[in-house]
């Protein structure tokens, strides 16, 4: 026989009056709601679940009873973050019926020190929710929160606190330096001096994405979040990066092996610049995949000139900025030989190294040597003036951008 609202409130008061373990609370919760509950930490590890009832559900048995860690897709992770943010703001339970499991859920975010520490989930498995269940779950969660405070080993919420802070900043939330320092103290994060932001499109397969996230989770200097259809990675370092292939060898190797296109911001030292860095990484990704599609890492610092050119008035002839000798080469390259500009740029960027230019362009070094000799003849230069070579690189980058349009 169903309980009246008055009887349910009496039972809830009894629960709130006494101290109970998390497991006892989950069993008492079933008596209150006549539906099973479970509570997780922020890593989605089930800490306790209703055990005083047998649930005939494959999903419940695998994820809850056997205590397996709940693995969300990137889309689910994003949705859960939205639910937690909303729950943190409204302090109320959120109803979810998304098709991931064949039953609805009421999810109440558990807050500790005003930060999400876990989720209390009431499952609509045995009977439909009653109208008052949302409010009762909110009251019931108070006791769960108190117990999680008493059991500090389950409140591993520091990582999620950092992720939430990063998402706030990515979303454009403005913070004074004092407030930002306070937020960092709350999540107990004392980062090194230099940051890089990396943006990777969410268009890979789920196993590849999970493997990528696993790489970041094993590195204390990396924080990864899902934001705006991107995997956004914040890299924290003591020193700025000189050469990505050498300084972050494991990550670069993983990107190349899996073919992940990655946009990289300039180095920055102020976390309040993270939104600007995200836009830089996105711009580098967009321009890099268009101009250098065979590369995987696209650094904004190498495409900032292209970003400037992109914002010139429509119809403006950017060749006006080019060195006249490069214009001569461009006129010849357009009609006679399509590879001279590309070869000269690679050669100069690699400090006139035939072997490195050969490796980058996948062309025999003798072919590189022949093309460079041809360039020198057309341009009437010996490529020995470093200032002139810098002007050549600037002009060649302009032409490379114009050719990619």
mmCIF file of N, CA and C in Angstrom, residues 3 13 19 58 141 145 164 179 190 220 232 263 324 330 378 403:
data_model
loop_
_atom_site.group_PDB
_atom_site.id
_atom_site.type_symbol
_atom_site.label_atom_id
_atom_site.label_comp_id
_atom_site.label_asym_id
_atom_site.label_seq_id
_atom_site.Cartn_x
_atom_site.Cartn_y
_atom_site.Cartn_z
ATOM 1 N N UNK A 3 2.383 4.881 0.666
ATOM 2 C CA UNK A 3 2.404 5.748 1.824
ATOM 3 C C UNK A 3 1.758 7.090 1.486
ATOM 4 N N UNK A 13 11.814 12.563 8.429
ATOM 5 C CA UNK A 13 12.271 13.215 9.662
ATOM 6 C C UNK A 13 13.065 12.252 10.533
ATOM 7 N N UNK A 19 22.251 9.678 12.640
ATOM 8 C CA UNK A 19 23.422 9.554 11.774
ATOM 9 C C UNK A 19 23.434 8.162 11.148
ATOM 10 N N UNK A 58 19.643 -5.170 -16.352
ATOM 11 C CA UNK A 58 21.040 -5.438 -16.707
ATOM 12 C C UNK A 58 21.928 -4.232 -16.424
ATOM 13 N N UNK A 141 18.879 14.527 0.454
ATOM 14 C CA UNK A 141 20.278 14.715 0.062
ATOM 15 C C UNK A 141 21.074 15.464 1.128
ATOM 16 N N UNK A 145 24.798 14.501 2.057
ATOM 17 C CA UNK A 145 25.895 15.471 2.044
ATOM 18 C C UNK A 145 26.650 15.467 3.370
ATOM 19 N N UNK A 164 35.562 22.563 -13.563
ATOM 20 C CA UNK A 164 34.479 23.546 -13.540
ATOM 21 C C UNK A 164 35.010 24.971 -13.643
ATOM 22 N N UNK A 179 39.458 37.195 -7.029
ATOM 23 C CA UNK A 179 38.477 36.102 -7.069
ATOM 24 C C UNK A 179 39.092 34.851 -7.677
ATOM 25 N N UNK A 190 47.721 24.962 -7.448
ATOM 26 C CA UNK A 190 48.776 25.969 -7.467
ATOM 27 C C UNK A 190 49.628 25.722 -8.717
ATOM 28 N N UNK A 220 49.831 15.002 -14.434
ATOM 29 C CA UNK A 220 49.280 15.972 -13.495
ATOM 30 C C UNK A 220 49.272 17.381 -14.066
ATOM 31 N N UNK A 232 39.197 20.141 -24.950
ATOM 32 C CA UNK A 232 40.073 21.261 -24.622
ATOM 33 C C UNK A 232 41.044 20.797 -23.545
ATOM 34 N N UNK A 263 44.821 22.298 -32.527
ATOM 35 C CA UNK A 263 45.174 23.714 -32.513
ATOM 36 C C UNK A 263 45.793 24.072 -31.176
ATOM 37 N N UNK A 324 59.752 42.316 -53.286
ATOM 38 C CA UNK A 324 59.664 42.251 -54.749
ATOM 39 C C UNK A 324 60.321 40.995 -55.331
ATOM 40 N N UNK A 330 57.097 34.304 -57.413
ATOM 41 C CA UNK A 330 55.696 33.902 -57.500
ATOM 42 C C UNK A 330 55.205 33.931 -58.943
ATOM 43 N N UNK A 378 66.359 33.128 -60.102
ATOM 44 C CA UNK A 378 65.202 33.965 -60.437
ATOM 45 C C UNK A 378 65.182 35.230 -59.584
ATOM 46 N N UNK A 403 47.315 31.374 -51.487
ATOM 47 C CA UNK A 403 47.124 30.188 -52.318
ATOM 48 C C UNK A 403 46.154 29.182 -51.700
#
